[in-house]
Short mmCIF file of C-alpha atoms and ligand atoms in Angstrom, two decimals:
data_model
loop_
_atom_site.label_atom_id
_atom_site.label_comp_id
_atom_site.label_asym_id
_atom_site.label_seq_id
_atom_site.Cartn_x
_atom_site.Cartn_y
_atom_site.Cartn_z
CA MET N 1 46.86 -8.99 39.00
CA VAL N 2 48.68 -8.59 35.73
CA PRO N 3 46.32 -6.73 33.39
CA LEU N 4 47.23 -8.44 30.10
CA PRO N 5 44.62 -6.65 28.01
CA ARG N 6 43.70 -8.53 24.89
CA ARG N 7 44.06 -5.34 22.88
CA ALA N 8 47.79 -5.27 23.60
CA PHE N 9 48.28 -8.62 21.99
CA LEU N 10 46.24 -7.82 18.97
CA ALA N 11 48.05 -4.50 18.64
CA GLY N 12 51.23 -6.55 18.86
CA GLY N 13 50.58 -7.52 15.25
CA LEU N 14 51.14 -11.25 15.41
CA GLY N 15 50.92 -11.64 11.66
CA GLY N 16 53.27 -14.39 10.54
CA LEU N 17 53.91 -15.55 14.10
CA ALA N 18 52.00 -18.78 14.59
CA LEU N 19 50.20 -19.21 17.89
CA SER N 20 50.28 -22.53 19.61
CA PRO N 21 46.96 -24.33 19.19
CA VAL N 22 47.57 -26.28 22.38
CA VAL N 23 46.25 -24.02 25.11
CA ARG N 24 42.49 -23.88 25.35
CA GLY N 25 41.74 -21.14 27.81
CA VAL N 26 42.35 -20.69 31.50
CA GLY N 27 40.73 -22.33 34.50
CA ARG N 28 42.62 -25.58 34.97
CA ARG N 29 42.84 -26.76 38.54
CA PRO N 30 46.47 -26.84 39.72
CA ASP N 31 46.29 -30.57 40.48
CA ASP N 32 44.62 -31.66 37.25
CA GLU N 33 47.50 -33.60 35.66
CA ALA N 34 45.58 -34.35 32.48
CA ALA N 35 44.75 -30.68 31.90
CA TRP N 36 48.34 -29.61 32.47
CA ALA N 37 49.70 -32.37 30.26
CA ASP N 38 48.08 -30.39 27.48
CA VAL N 39 50.24 -27.40 28.42
CA SER N 40 53.47 -29.32 28.92
CA ALA N 41 53.09 -30.75 25.41
CA ALA N 42 54.04 -27.29 24.13
CA TRP N 43 57.70 -28.07 24.90
CA ASP N 44 60.03 -30.57 23.28
CA PRO N 45 61.43 -32.78 26.03
CA THR N 46 65.05 -33.96 25.88
CA PRO N 47 64.97 -37.75 26.27
CA GLY N 48 66.58 -38.94 29.48
CA GLN N 49 66.84 -35.45 30.97
CA LEU N 50 64.59 -34.07 33.66
CA ASN N 51 64.90 -30.29 33.78
CA LEU N 52 64.17 -28.93 37.26
CA GLU N 53 66.51 -26.01 36.73
CA SER N 54 64.11 -23.39 35.40
CA GLY N 55 65.60 -20.98 37.94
CA GLY N 56 68.28 -19.95 35.45
CA VAL N 57 67.29 -19.66 31.82
CA GLN N 58 64.13 -21.38 30.57
CA ALA N 59 63.33 -23.44 27.52
CA PRO N 60 61.01 -21.58 25.12
CA THR N 61 57.94 -23.43 23.90
CA ARG N 62 58.00 -24.91 20.40
CA ALA N 63 55.70 -22.13 19.13
CA VAL N 64 58.04 -19.39 20.38
CA ASP N 65 61.03 -21.21 18.98
CA GLU N 66 59.41 -21.68 15.57
CA ALA N 67 58.36 -18.04 15.38
CA PHE N 68 61.89 -17.00 16.28
CA LEU N 69 63.45 -19.27 13.65
CA ARG N 70 61.09 -18.09 10.92
CA THR N 71 61.91 -14.46 11.65
CA TRP N 72 65.61 -15.22 11.80
CA ASP N 73 65.48 -17.15 8.56
CA ALA N 74 63.78 -14.31 6.71
CA ALA N 75 66.31 -11.82 8.06
CA ARG N 76 69.35 -13.81 7.04
CA ARG N 77 68.14 -14.18 3.44
CA LEU N 78 67.83 -10.48 2.73
CA PRO N 79 68.92 -8.40 5.72
CA PRO N 80 68.49 -4.92 4.17
CA VAL N 81 64.84 -5.65 3.52
CA HIS N 82 63.74 -8.14 6.15
CA LEU N 83 65.87 -7.12 9.09
CA LEU N 84 66.24 -3.38 8.58
CA ARG N 85 63.03 -2.37 6.85
CA GLU N 86 60.53 -4.90 8.13
CA GLN N 87 61.61 -6.41 11.42
CA LEU N 88 63.47 -3.77 13.42
CA PRO N 89 60.68 -1.16 13.05
CA ARG N 90 58.30 -3.74 14.56
CA LEU N 91 60.11 -3.52 17.86
CA GLU N 92 57.82 -0.59 18.63
CA GLU N 93 54.91 -3.06 18.52
CA VAL N 94 56.80 -5.29 20.91
CA ARG N 95 57.40 -2.38 23.26
CA SER N 96 53.66 -1.57 23.30
CA ALA N 97 52.56 -5.17 23.86
CA LEU N 98 55.09 -5.72 26.60
CA ALA N 99 54.31 -2.44 28.34
CA ALA N 100 50.59 -3.23 28.29
CA ALA N 101 51.21 -6.72 29.67
CA ALA N 102 53.39 -5.37 32.49
CA GLY N 103 51.09 -2.43 33.25
CA PHE N 104 53.57 0.34 32.32
CA PRO N 105 53.30 3.17 29.78
CA ALA N 106 55.18 2.23 26.59
CA GLU N 107 57.29 5.38 26.88
CA GLU N 108 58.80 4.01 30.09
CA VAL N 109 59.86 0.64 28.66
CA ALA N 110 63.18 -0.05 26.93
CA LEU N 111 63.88 -3.35 25.18
CA VAL N 112 67.18 -4.75 26.42
CA ARG N 113 68.88 -8.14 26.37
CA ASN N 114 68.42 -9.15 29.99
CA THR N 115 68.15 -7.99 33.60
CA THR N 116 71.87 -7.37 33.73
CA GLU N 117 71.72 -4.87 30.88
CA ALA N 118 68.54 -3.28 32.24
CA LEU N 119 69.87 -2.72 35.73
CA GLN N 120 73.54 -2.00 35.05
CA ASN N 121 72.25 0.94 33.02
CA VAL N 122 70.44 2.17 36.09
CA LEU N 123 73.03 1.34 38.75
CA LEU N 124 75.94 2.77 36.77
CA GLY N 125 73.98 5.66 35.28
CA TRP N 126 72.10 6.89 38.35
CA PRO N 127 73.48 10.27 39.50
CA LEU N 128 75.33 9.61 42.75
CA ALA N 129 77.94 11.89 44.25
CA ARG N 130 81.02 10.78 46.20
CA GLY N 131 79.95 9.71 49.69
CA GLU N 132 76.34 8.98 48.74
CA ARG N 133 75.22 5.44 49.43
CA VAL N 134 73.32 2.53 47.91
CA LEU N 135 71.45 0.05 50.10
CA THR N 136 71.05 -3.58 49.07
CA SER N 137 71.23 -7.08 50.56
CA THR N 138 73.85 -9.81 50.57
CA GLN N 139 71.36 -11.98 48.65
CA ASP N 140 70.97 -9.60 45.73
CA TYR N 141 72.35 -10.85 42.41
CA TRP N 142 76.15 -11.03 42.25
CA ARG N 143 76.55 -9.43 38.86
CA LEU N 144 74.61 -6.35 39.91
CA GLN N 145 76.70 -6.20 43.08
CA GLU N 146 79.73 -6.06 40.80
CA GLY N 147 78.23 -3.02 39.07
CA LEU N 148 77.87 -1.30 42.42
CA ASP N 149 81.41 -2.29 43.45
CA GLN N 150 82.70 -0.66 40.29
CA ARG N 151 80.98 2.57 41.28
CA VAL N 152 82.66 2.40 44.69
CA GLU N 153 86.05 2.28 42.95
CA ARG N 154 85.25 4.76 40.24
CA ASP N 155 83.02 7.30 41.96
CA GLY N 156 83.64 6.85 45.67
CA ILE N 157 80.06 5.93 46.56
CA GLY N 158 79.31 3.71 49.57
CA ILE N 159 77.28 0.48 49.77
CA ASP N 160 75.40 -0.99 52.72
CA ARG N 161 74.43 -4.64 52.40
CA ILE N 162 71.96 -6.03 54.90
CA ARG N 163 71.71 -9.71 55.76
CA LEU N 164 68.34 -11.37 55.40
CA PRO N 165 67.62 -14.44 57.53
CA VAL N 166 67.03 -17.76 55.76
CA PRO N 167 64.20 -18.74 55.69
CA LEU N 168 62.82 -15.22 55.37
CA PRO N 169 61.00 -13.84 58.46
CA PRO N 170 57.54 -12.22 58.17
CA ASP N 171 57.21 -9.21 55.87
CA GLY N 172 57.14 -6.60 58.63
CA GLU N 173 60.48 -7.76 59.96
CA VAL N 174 62.01 -7.72 56.49
CA VAL N 175 60.89 -4.13 55.90
CA ALA N 176 62.19 -3.12 59.35
CA ARG N 177 65.62 -4.59 58.55
CA TRP N 178 65.92 -2.56 55.38
CA LEU N 179 64.69 0.63 57.01
CA GLY N 180 67.08 0.12 59.90
CA ALA N 181 69.98 0.33 57.47
CA VAL N 182 68.97 3.62 55.78
CA ARG N 183 71.49 6.38 56.50
CA PRO N 184 71.26 10.12 55.80
CA GLN N 185 73.48 9.55 52.70
CA THR N 186 71.38 6.67 51.28
CA ARG N 187 69.98 7.66 47.89
CA LEU N 188 69.22 4.39 46.13
CA ALA N 189 68.21 0.82 47.03
CA LEU N 190 68.61 -2.31 44.92
CA VAL N 191 65.96 -4.85 45.93
CA CYS N 192 65.32 -8.31 44.54
CA GLU N 193 61.69 -9.18 43.83
CA VAL N 194 62.40 -12.93 44.03
CA VAL N 195 65.74 -14.03 45.48
CA ASN N 196 67.29 -16.42 42.98
CA LEU N 197 69.15 -18.34 45.72
CA THR N 198 66.06 -19.42 47.65
CA GLY N 199 63.04 -18.35 45.59
CA GLN N 200 61.96 -16.11 48.43
CA VAL N 201 59.54 -13.35 47.38
CA LEU N 202 60.33 -10.09 49.14
CA PRO N 203 57.59 -7.65 50.23
CA VAL N 204 58.74 -5.22 47.55
CA ALA N 205 55.66 -2.99 47.34
CA ALA N 206 55.70 -2.27 51.09
CA LEU N 207 59.47 -1.91 51.10
CA THR N 208 59.44 0.46 48.14
CA ALA N 209 56.83 2.72 49.70
CA ALA N 210 58.73 2.80 53.00
CA LEU N 211 62.09 3.53 51.35
CA GLN N 212 60.69 6.19 49.04
CA ALA N 213 59.07 7.89 52.04
CA ARG N 214 62.62 8.26 53.39
CA GLY N 215 63.87 9.79 50.15
CA VAL N 216 65.47 6.59 48.83
CA ALA N 217 64.77 5.69 45.18
CA VAL N 218 64.16 1.98 44.55
CA VAL N 219 65.52 -0.22 41.78
CA VAL N 220 63.81 -3.61 41.61
CA ASP N 221 65.54 -6.67 40.21
CA GLY N 222 62.55 -8.45 38.68
CA ALA N 223 64.57 -11.20 36.96
CA HIS N 224 62.40 -13.88 38.59
CA GLY N 225 59.28 -11.84 39.12
CA PHE N 226 57.78 -11.04 35.75
CA ALA N 227 55.55 -13.80 34.29
CA HIS N 228 56.28 -15.99 37.32
CA LEU N 229 54.31 -14.12 39.99
CA ASP N 230 50.82 -13.03 38.97
CA SER N 231 51.08 -9.54 40.42
CA SER N 232 51.78 -6.62 38.12
CA PRO N 233 55.28 -5.11 38.42
CA ALA N 234 53.58 -1.71 38.08
CA ASP N 235 51.99 -2.29 41.50
CA LEU N 236 55.42 -2.36 43.13
CA GLY N 237 55.75 1.40 42.66
CA ALA N 238 59.49 1.24 42.02
CA ASP N 239 61.53 3.95 40.31
CA ALA N 240 63.16 1.33 38.07
CA TYR N 241 62.37 -2.29 37.24
CA GLY N 242 64.42 -4.71 35.15
CA THR N 243 63.68 -8.25 34.08
CA SER N 244 64.79 -11.02 31.72
CA LEU N 245 62.17 -12.42 29.39
CA HIS N 246 64.15 -15.62 28.72
CA LYS N 247 63.32 -16.64 32.26
CA TRP N 248 59.65 -16.93 33.25
CA LEU N 249 58.06 -15.56 30.11
CA GLY N 250 59.90 -18.16 28.01
CA ALA N 251 60.79 -15.64 25.29
CA PRO N 252 63.90 -16.23 23.12
CA PHE N 253 67.30 -16.00 24.82
CA GLY N 254 68.72 -12.50 25.11
CA THR N 255 65.50 -10.57 25.78
CA GLY N 256 64.47 -8.38 28.69
CA PHE N 257 63.12 -4.99 29.52
CA LEU N 258 63.93 -1.98 31.63
CA ARG N 259 61.17 0.18 33.00
CA LEU N 260 62.21 3.57 34.26
CA ARG N 261 59.65 5.95 35.69
CA ARG N 262 59.03 8.84 33.29
CA ASP N 263 60.47 11.49 35.61
CA ARG N 264 63.65 9.43 36.08
CA VAL N 265 64.54 8.88 32.43
CA ALA N 266 66.40 12.14 31.78
CA GLY N 267 68.54 11.81 34.92
CA VAL N 268 70.04 8.37 34.22
CA TRP N 269 73.07 8.06 31.92
CA PRO N 270 72.80 5.16 29.48
CA LEU N 271 75.71 2.68 29.38
CA PHE N 272 75.93 3.14 25.61
CA PRO N 273 75.91 6.83 24.76
CA SER N 274 72.98 8.39 22.97
CA ALA N 275 72.36 11.86 21.51
CA ALA N 276 71.50 14.66 23.92
CA ARG N 277 68.20 15.19 22.11
CA ARG N 278 67.17 11.72 23.30
CA ARG N 279 67.97 12.47 26.96
CA ASP N 280 64.31 12.24 27.88
CA ASP N 281 63.55 9.27 25.61
CA ILE N 282 63.53 5.73 27.04
CA ARG N 283 65.00 4.55 23.69
CA LYS N 284 68.32 6.05 24.73
CA PHE N 285 68.91 2.76 26.57
CA GLU N 286 68.68 0.90 23.24
CA SER N 287 71.64 2.59 21.49
CA LEU N 288 73.47 -0.64 20.78
CA GLY N 289 73.92 -0.44 17.01
CA THR N 290 72.65 -3.26 14.81
CA ILE N 291 70.94 -6.08 16.66
CA ALA N 292 68.85 -9.12 15.70
CA ALA N 293 65.10 -8.50 15.75
CA ALA N 294 64.13 -12.18 15.90
CA PRO N 295 64.58 -12.66 19.67
CA PHE N 296 62.54 -9.53 20.41
CA LEU N 297 59.76 -10.39 17.96
CA GLY N 298 59.61 -13.77 19.72
CA ILE N 299 58.35 -11.91 22.80
CA LEU N 300 54.93 -11.56 21.12
CA PRO N 301 54.04 -15.27 20.92
CA ALA N 302 55.54 -15.75 24.40
CA LEU N 303 53.21 -13.07 25.80
CA ASP N 304 50.30 -14.61 23.98
CA TRP N 305 51.08 -18.03 25.44
CA TRP N 306 51.31 -16.65 28.95
CA ARG N 307 48.02 -14.80 28.60
CA ARG N 308 46.26 -17.91 27.38
CA VAL N 309 47.63 -20.13 30.15
CA GLY N 310 46.65 -17.39 32.61
CA PRO N 311 49.14 -15.76 35.04
CA SER N 312 47.25 -16.91 38.14
CA ALA N 313 46.65 -20.43 36.83
CA LYS N 314 50.36 -20.67 36.02
CA LEU N 315 51.47 -19.54 39.47
CA ALA N 316 48.98 -21.83 41.20
CA ARG N 317 50.24 -24.81 39.18
CA LEU N 318 53.88 -23.96 39.93
CA ARG N 319 53.14 -23.70 43.65
CA PHE N 320 51.26 -26.99 43.54
CA LEU N 321 54.28 -28.71 41.96
CA ARG N 322 56.61 -27.10 44.49
CA ASP N 323 54.45 -28.17 47.44
CA HIS N 324 54.19 -31.70 46.07
CA TRP N 325 57.92 -32.34 46.20
CA LEU N 326 58.44 -30.36 49.41
CA ALA N 327 55.79 -32.45 51.17
CA ALA N 328 57.53 -35.62 50.06
CA VAL N 329 60.81 -34.59 51.73
CA ALA N 330 59.33 -32.73 54.71
CA ASP N 331 60.05 -35.46 57.28
CA ASP N 332 63.47 -36.40 55.96
CA PRO N 333 66.06 -35.50 58.64
CA ARG N 334 68.79 -35.19 55.97
CA VAL N 335 67.27 -32.05 54.48
CA ARG N 336 66.02 -28.69 55.74
CA ARG N 337 63.86 -26.26 53.80
CA LEU N 338 65.45 -22.82 53.35
CA THR N 339 62.48 -21.22 51.60
CA ARG N 340 59.50 -19.88 53.51
CA VAL N 341 56.53 -20.91 51.39
CA GLU N 342 53.80 -19.83 53.80
CA ASP N 343 51.89 -16.57 53.13
CA ASN N 344 52.75 -16.63 49.41
CA GLY N 345 56.41 -16.26 50.39
CA ALA N 346 57.61 -18.09 47.26
CA GLY N 347 56.59 -19.22 43.78
CA ALA N 348 58.06 -22.19 41.93
CA ILE N 349 61.58 -21.99 43.33
CA ALA N 350 62.52 -23.65 46.62
CA THR N 351 65.89 -24.52 48.14
CA LEU N 352 66.76 -27.34 50.53
CA SER N 353 69.84 -27.28 52.67
CA LEU N 354 71.62 -30.60 53.20
CA PRO N 355 73.09 -30.18 56.71
CA GLY N 356 76.67 -31.43 56.84
CA ARG N 357 76.91 -31.92 53.07
CA ASP N 358 78.23 -29.96 50.15
CA PRO N 359 75.30 -29.69 47.69
CA ARG N 360 77.62 -29.59 44.64
CA PRO N 361 78.50 -33.30 44.48
CA VAL N 362 74.84 -34.14 45.14
CA ALA N 363 73.70 -31.98 42.21
CA GLU N 364 76.43 -33.53 40.08
CA GLU N 365 75.36 -37.06 41.01
CA LEU N 366 71.74 -36.23 40.21
CA ARG N 367 72.82 -34.95 36.81
CA ARG N 368 75.25 -37.71 35.87
CA GLY N 369 73.59 -40.66 37.55
CA GLU N 370 69.93 -39.77 37.16
CA GLY N 371 69.71 -37.22 34.33
CA ILE N 372 68.10 -34.69 36.70
CA LEU N 373 69.04 -31.02 36.58
CA VAL N 374 68.85 -28.97 39.78
CA ARG N 375 71.19 -26.20 40.95
CA ALA N 376 73.67 -26.35 43.81
CA ILE N 377 73.61 -23.01 45.64
CA VAL N 378 76.69 -22.02 47.59
CA HIS N 379 76.47 -18.64 49.29
CA PRO N 380 78.67 -17.38 52.14
CA GLU N 381 75.67 -17.56 54.51
CA PHE N 382 74.06 -20.88 53.45
CA SER N 383 74.09 -23.60 50.84
CA GLY N 384 71.59 -26.02 49.36
CA LEU N 385 69.92 -27.58 46.34
CA ARG N 386 67.62 -25.27 44.38
CA VAL N 387 64.75 -27.02 42.64
CA THR N 388 62.66 -25.14 40.09
CA PRO N 389 59.80 -26.91 38.34
CA ASN N 390 58.14 -25.34 35.33
CA LEU N 391 54.93 -25.92 33.38
CA HIS N 392 56.67 -28.61 31.35
CA ASN N 393 57.03 -30.70 34.54
CA SER N 394 54.52 -33.08 36.07
CA VAL N 395 53.88 -34.71 39.44
CA ALA N 396 55.56 -37.85 38.06
CA ASP N 397 58.71 -35.81 37.34
CA LEU N 398 58.83 -34.61 40.93
CA ASP N 399 58.26 -38.10 42.30
CA ARG N 400 61.17 -39.24 40.16
CA PHE N 401 63.31 -36.43 41.57
CA VAL N 402 62.43 -37.22 45.19
CA ALA N 403 63.24 -40.91 44.72
CA ALA N 404 66.57 -40.00 43.08
CA LEU N 405 67.42 -37.52 45.84
CA ARG N 406 66.82 -40.20 48.46
CA ARG N 407 69.18 -42.54 46.60
CA CYS N 408 71.84 -39.83 46.41
CA LEU N 409 71.58 -38.98 50.10
CA HIS N 410 71.70 -42.61 51.20
CA ASP N 411 75.20 -43.57 52.28
C1 LIG G 501 67.93 -12.40 40.79
C2 LIG G 501 68.63 -12.28 39.47
N1 LIG G 501 68.92 -11.07 39.01
C3 LIG G 501 69.54 -10.88 37.83
C4 LIG G 501 69.89 -11.95 37.05
C5 LIG G 501 70.57 -11.71 35.75
O1 LIG G 501 69.78 -12.18 34.70
P1 LIG G 501 70.39 -12.19 33.24
O2 LIG G 501 71.57 -13.11 33.28
O3 LIG G 501 69.29 -12.69 32.38
O4 LIG G 501 70.80 -10.79 32.94
C6 LIG G 501 69.62 -13.25 37.48
C7 LIG G 501 70.01 -14.40 36.68
O5 LIG G 501 69.80 -15.54 37.00
C8 LIG G 501 68.96 -13.41 38.72
O6 LIG G 501 68.66 -14.63 39.19
#
């Protein structure tokens, strides 16, 4: 369970950042539409558009957005005072609140703009000699794969990419596949917590322990893990963890964090250089020059919102919504589920393959003809439609989607 101590939020110093009055404590049943309508009212809907594409970037709630805009507005009026003297120093409060919510020591958490920035720092800065190898999967995120490919060209490292079956087999088999690919030269593994293509949740804690026991350090891509799953990222035991807070936490765009285990900090080169005296300081990964504070200060009301909804209540509701639409299409011979949902194998995200069809025109027809946003996934090993409900969606939204999908597939 994510700890989310109340103290962390109070220490976060929310002064001036209004909290949404909407959420009244945890304990809603996942299928209680009236109770969740209360939560979904925290977002501003776009008329005519049904957003089932929360698998990319997510819409912040109105309260987060308003806090962000107020902070931004103050900064733009008198930057030397409001930005430099008042707001940027408060990022230390954000670090503490975020670290407490994630279960990490604050001195291991760097504020960065997204998962890409978090993990390119690690993948490009990790000490690897020519001939040493990184292990990952063909379903890990493409942009991070590009970082590794650059190291192959620049430093002569090697990469092994395993293939994971779709849907994902039981956890033991997944761990065995990864372990089977470890070579004597393998030093590092890049592992996705939740695969963005299918929503599949990997057994990262077991995998991390097994890889570390073989001398392989583990970097976890938590882009879709944090504030989506209700487990604490600290329980994964990884050497490094990166996530984007503009995904499941619903913080302002361009926010994320990197967690690097204390004993690893000094050994990783930051992408943007920092003074040698900061070699052992996690802040060396924040040497970007002048940045806006408003997105990062917007993390505080987003954390508060998440705590008040309740991480477990949120995940249970998301799974309920997912299972509702999956049940409605289960017997349709024109679709096949690519996501294993049994045994907590997934959260909100699920992907359907459309045998014999290209999912791209179907997604386009849903968008143009029906005002429904889902994502077409095209990967060398499979393709499908990815559907990602969020707390702003209802059962009625998913019924509307299923009816529209049936119309689109009827020809
Ligand atoms: C699994 C995964 N990793 C990393 C990223 C990169 O996230 P960002 O673009 O916020 O850096 C994404 C983005 O969707 C993702 O799905």
